[in-house]
Amino acid sequence: MSPKKLDGRIALITGASRGIGAAVARLFASHGAHVILTARPTGGLKETDDAIRDAGGAATLVPLDLRDFDKIDRMGAATAERFGRLDILVGNAAVLGVLGPTGHMKPEVWQEVIDVNVTANWHLIRSFDPLLRKSDAGRAIFVTSRITSGVFPYWSAYAASKAALETLARTYASEVQKTSIHVNLLDPGIVATAMRAGAFPGEDPATLAQPDDIAPAFLDLALPSCGKHGEVICA
């Protein structure tokens, strides 16, 4: 049997209760990583955990609303105490908000999109950068969208949040250029997820790429041998 590609690595994955996050968690665990999984829906987290354990993998569940920023800091402290480092950070969790005219959006909707898609990722960097530096090959992967490549009416909050995330991640990448940490953004493309279904309710998800189809792109960026840094990768 060939060695597992992530054997002994510690990986944190946000939004791991379903969709892309759950698929990445299952794949990482199958390659030997101990995965720390966060999400709001505890039922979905348990399903992901069951699938991982049934396949012989190991996971730690952290039910968490990423808007509770203090809990992100406490999660960092708990990870440091238990594992002493973090090898892989996957900032996957995101919310769509409401599609509609920019001026008609309710302030609380705008704030949730910015909090989850941008500010929470800043808190993750703030809390886990010291632990990534303790890894021999720290890897940070943030999920972006090709929506940043154009202008799409009625998508203002989501598009603005992903553009901000890209700038945040690229800036962080430049700051850790001389360390063993590599930071990249991954655009999964059009994938059958709950968010996609919310934006395009008439679409047949069976005609789209599935989360398991694009999970290997995350694995490539998580490997200690990956040399990519500061890039936007399309799955």
Short mmCIF file of C-alpha atoms in Angstrom, two decimals:
data_model
loop_
_atom_site.label_atom_id
_atom_site.label_comp_id
_atom_site.label_asym_id
_atom_site.label_seq_id
_atom_site.Cartn_x
_atom_site.Cartn_y
_atom_site.Cartn_z
CA MET A 1 0.00 0.00 0.00
CA SER A 2 1.38 3.44 -0.93
CA PRO A 3 1.97 5.94 1.91
CA LYS A 4 -0.91 8.26 2.68
CA LYS A 5 -0.21 11.73 1.34
CA LEU A 6 -1.24 13.58 4.52
CA ASP A 7 -0.23 11.01 7.09
CA GLY A 8 0.09 12.69 10.49
CA ARG A 9 -0.94 16.15 9.26
CA ILE A 10 -3.39 18.30 11.24
CA ALA A 11 -6.00 20.06 9.09
CA LEU A 12 -8.73 22.55 10.00
CA ILE A 13 -11.66 22.82 7.58
CA THR A 14 -14.49 25.32 7.95
CA GLY A 15 -17.96 24.67 6.56
CA ALA A 16 -17.39 20.92 6.84
CA SER A 17 -20.96 19.82 7.45
CA ARG A 18 -21.85 19.42 3.77
CA GLY A 19 -20.82 20.14 0.20
CA ILE A 20 -17.24 21.01 -0.61
CA GLY A 21 -16.10 21.21 3.01
CA ALA A 22 -17.39 17.72 3.82
CA ALA A 23 -15.85 16.28 0.65
CA VAL A 24 -12.46 17.83 1.44
CA ALA A 25 -12.67 16.57 5.02
CA ARG A 26 -13.36 13.02 3.89
CA LEU A 27 -10.55 13.10 1.34
CA PHE A 28 -7.98 14.58 3.73
CA ALA A 29 -8.90 12.03 6.41
CA SER A 30 -8.61 9.18 3.90
CA HIS A 31 -5.04 10.33 3.28
CA GLY A 32 -4.15 10.18 6.96
CA ALA A 33 -4.84 13.72 8.21
CA HIS A 34 -6.51 14.34 11.55
CA VAL A 35 -9.23 16.79 10.53
CA ILE A 36 -10.69 19.48 12.76
CA LEU A 37 -14.15 20.23 11.40
CA THR A 38 -16.24 23.33 12.03
CA ALA A 39 -19.74 24.27 10.89
CA ARG A 40 -22.99 25.60 12.25
CA PRO A 41 -25.26 22.59 11.51
CA THR A 42 -24.24 19.98 14.08
CA GLY A 43 -26.23 17.24 12.32
CA GLY A 44 -24.21 17.63 9.15
CA LEU A 45 -20.96 17.66 11.12
CA LYS A 46 -21.91 14.38 12.74
CA GLU A 47 -22.64 12.86 9.32
CA THR A 48 -19.22 13.92 8.06
CA ASP A 49 -17.60 12.55 11.22
CA ASP A 50 -19.44 9.23 10.85
CA ALA A 51 -18.27 8.86 7.24
CA ILE A 52 -14.68 9.60 8.24
CA ARG A 53 -14.67 7.20 11.18
CA ASP A 54 -16.38 4.45 9.19
CA ALA A 55 -13.49 4.72 6.72
CA GLY A 56 -10.93 4.48 9.53
CA GLY A 57 -10.10 8.20 9.77
CA ALA A 58 -9.95 10.59 12.72
CA ALA A 59 -11.76 13.87 13.27
CA THR A 60 -12.40 16.48 15.93
CA LEU A 61 -15.73 18.32 15.73
CA VAL A 62 -16.07 21.99 16.68
CA PRO A 63 -19.67 23.23 16.21
CA LEU A 64 -19.16 26.92 15.56
CA ASP A 65 -20.85 29.97 14.12
CA LEU A 66 -17.92 31.77 12.51
CA ARG A 67 -19.50 35.09 13.44
CA ASP A 68 -18.61 34.29 17.05
CA PHE A 69 -15.08 35.60 16.60
CA ASP A 70 -14.04 35.01 20.22
CA LYS A 71 -14.69 31.30 19.74
CA ILE A 72 -12.31 31.26 16.77
CA ASP A 73 -9.62 32.60 19.07
CA ARG A 74 -10.46 29.96 21.68
CA MET A 75 -10.34 27.25 19.00
CA GLY A 76 -6.84 28.40 18.13
CA ALA A 77 -5.78 28.15 21.76
CA ALA A 78 -7.33 24.70 22.10
CA THR A 79 -5.61 23.49 18.93
CA ALA A 80 -2.28 24.76 20.23
CA GLU A 81 -2.78 22.96 23.53
CA ARG A 82 -3.78 19.65 21.95
CA PHE A 83 -1.67 19.48 18.79
CA GLY A 84 0.98 22.18 19.14
CA ARG A 85 0.71 23.14 15.46
CA LEU A 86 -1.56 23.30 12.43
CA ASP A 87 -0.43 21.98 9.06
CA ILE A 88 -3.40 22.86 6.86
CA LEU A 89 -6.05 25.58 7.10
CA VAL A 90 -8.98 25.45 4.67
CA GLY A 91 -11.20 28.53 4.78
CA ASN A 92 -14.18 27.12 2.95
CA ALA A 93 -17.29 28.33 4.82
CA ALA A 94 -19.28 31.08 3.12
CA VAL A 95 -22.78 32.45 2.81
CA LEU A 96 -24.49 33.84 -0.28
CA GLY A 97 -26.70 36.45 1.32
CA VAL A 98 -29.58 37.71 -0.81
CA LEU A 99 -29.41 38.35 -4.54
CA GLY A 100 -30.95 41.69 -5.45
CA PRO A 101 -30.30 45.36 -6.10
CA THR A 102 -27.42 46.69 -4.04
CA GLY A 103 -29.43 49.53 -2.54
CA HIS A 104 -32.24 47.21 -1.47
CA MET A 105 -30.10 44.89 0.64
CA LYS A 106 -30.80 44.90 4.37
CA PRO A 107 -27.82 45.92 6.51
CA GLU A 108 -27.95 42.70 8.51
CA VAL A 109 -27.68 40.61 5.33
CA TRP A 110 -24.67 42.60 4.12
CA GLN A 111 -23.03 42.29 7.53
CA GLU A 112 -23.49 38.53 7.72
CA VAL A 113 -21.89 38.02 4.29
CA ILE A 114 -18.90 40.19 5.19
CA ASP A 115 -18.56 38.63 8.65
CA VAL A 116 -18.58 35.02 7.43
CA ASN A 117 -16.81 35.37 4.10
CA VAL A 118 -14.13 37.91 5.06
CA THR A 119 -13.81 38.81 8.73
CA ALA A 120 -13.99 35.22 9.97
CA ASN A 121 -11.12 34.31 7.65
CA TRP A 122 -9.09 37.20 9.04
CA HIS A 123 -9.73 35.83 12.54
CA LEU A 124 -8.65 32.38 11.36
CA ILE A 125 -5.39 33.83 10.03
CA ARG A 126 -4.88 35.81 13.23
CA SER A 127 -5.50 32.79 15.47
CA PHE A 128 -3.76 30.08 13.44
CA ASP A 129 -0.80 31.85 11.83
CA PRO A 130 1.40 31.04 14.87
CA LEU A 131 0.43 27.37 14.58
CA LEU A 132 0.99 27.26 10.82
CA ARG A 133 4.47 28.66 11.45
CA LYS A 134 5.17 25.69 13.74
CA SER A 135 4.47 23.28 10.88
CA ASP A 136 7.28 22.16 8.62
CA ALA A 137 5.02 22.97 5.65
CA GLY A 138 2.02 25.07 6.66
CA ARG A 139 -0.65 25.35 3.99
CA ALA A 140 -3.54 27.84 3.94
CA ILE A 141 -6.24 27.47 1.28
CA PHE A 142 -9.11 29.93 0.92
CA VAL A 143 -12.10 29.32 -1.34
CA THR A 144 -12.85 32.08 -3.81
CA SER A 145 -15.11 32.41 -6.84
CA ARG A 146 -14.78 33.42 -10.46
CA ILE A 147 -17.38 36.08 -9.70
CA THR A 148 -14.41 38.32 -8.88
CA SER A 149 -13.35 38.25 -12.54
CA GLY A 150 -16.33 40.26 -13.79
CA VAL A 151 -19.29 42.41 -12.82
CA PHE A 152 -22.53 40.58 -12.05
CA PRO A 153 -25.65 42.61 -11.19
CA TYR A 154 -27.46 41.65 -7.96
CA TRP A 155 -24.48 39.77 -6.51
CA SER A 156 -22.90 42.78 -4.78
CA ALA A 157 -22.41 41.42 -1.25
CA TYR A 158 -21.07 38.03 -2.27
CA ALA A 159 -18.86 39.46 -5.01
CA ALA A 160 -17.47 42.16 -2.72
CA SER A 161 -16.76 39.61 -0.01
CA LYS A 162 -14.84 37.29 -2.34
CA ALA A 163 -12.85 40.17 -3.81
CA ALA A 164 -11.93 41.24 -0.28
CA LEU A 165 -11.00 37.67 0.64
CA GLU A 166 -8.69 37.43 -2.37
CA THR A 167 -6.89 40.62 -1.36
CA LEU A 168 -6.65 39.44 2.24
CA ALA A 169 -5.19 36.07 1.25
CA ARG A 170 -2.72 37.53 -1.24
CA THR A 171 -1.54 40.07 1.31
CA TYR A 172 -1.06 37.32 3.88
CA ALA A 173 0.82 35.28 1.29
CA SER A 174 3.22 38.17 0.70
CA GLU A 175 3.82 38.51 4.43
CA VAL A 176 4.81 34.86 4.89
CA GLN A 177 6.89 34.67 1.72
CA LYS A 178 10.06 33.83 3.66
CA THR A 179 8.46 31.17 5.87
CA SER A 180 7.46 27.56 5.20
CA ILE A 181 3.79 28.61 4.86
CA HIS A 182 2.20 28.60 1.42
CA VAL A 183 -1.07 30.48 0.94
CA ASN A 184 -3.34 30.01 -2.06
CA LEU A 185 -6.87 30.66 -3.24
CA LEU A 186 -8.93 27.97 -4.91
CA ASP A 187 -11.85 28.60 -7.25
CA PRO A 188 -13.85 25.34 -7.37
CA GLY A 189 -15.94 26.46 -10.33
CA ILE A 190 -19.57 25.47 -10.73
CA VAL A 191 -20.31 22.74 -8.20
CA ALA A 192 -23.54 21.18 -6.97
CA THR A 193 -23.79 22.70 -3.49
CA ALA A 194 -26.59 24.07 -1.34
CA MET A 195 -25.35 27.60 -2.04
CA ARG A 196 -25.48 26.99 -5.79
CA ALA A 197 -29.01 25.61 -5.47
CA GLY A 198 -30.06 28.71 -3.56
CA ALA A 199 -28.75 30.98 -6.31
CA PHE A 200 -30.04 28.85 -9.22
CA PRO A 201 -33.07 26.90 -7.93
CA GLY A 202 -34.10 25.69 -11.39
CA GLU A 203 -30.77 24.07 -12.17
CA ASP A 204 -30.39 20.29 -12.24
CA PRO A 205 -27.55 19.50 -9.78
CA ALA A 206 -26.92 16.19 -11.52
CA THR A 207 -25.55 18.12 -14.52
CA LEU A 208 -22.89 19.86 -12.40
CA ALA A 209 -19.56 18.82 -10.95
CA GLN A 210 -19.97 17.23 -7.53
CA PRO A 211 -18.02 18.22 -4.39
CA ASP A 212 -16.04 14.96 -4.47
CA ASP A 213 -14.97 15.78 -8.04
CA ILE A 214 -13.11 18.93 -7.05
CA ALA A 215 -11.79 17.86 -3.62
CA PRO A 216 -8.49 16.56 -5.13
CA ALA A 217 -7.60 20.15 -6.08
CA PHE A 218 -7.55 20.96 -2.36
CA LEU A 219 -5.40 17.92 -1.67
CA ASP A 220 -2.81 19.08 -4.20
CA LEU A 221 -2.51 22.47 -2.46
CA ALA A 222 -2.35 20.86 1.00
CA LEU A 223 0.63 18.62 0.26
CA PRO A 224 3.99 19.48 1.86
CA SER A 225 5.48 19.15 -1.62
CA CYS A 226 3.19 21.82 -3.13
CA GLY A 227 5.24 24.79 -4.31
CA LYS A 228 2.38 27.08 -5.30
CA HIS A 229 2.13 30.31 -3.31
CA GLY A 230 -0.01 33.42 -3.62
CA GLU A 231 -1.93 32.01 -6.58
CA VAL A 232 -5.57 31.62 -7.58
CA ILE A 233 -6.06 28.03 -8.69
CA CYS A 234 -9.09 26.92 -10.73
CA ALA A 235 -10.24 23.38 -9.99
#
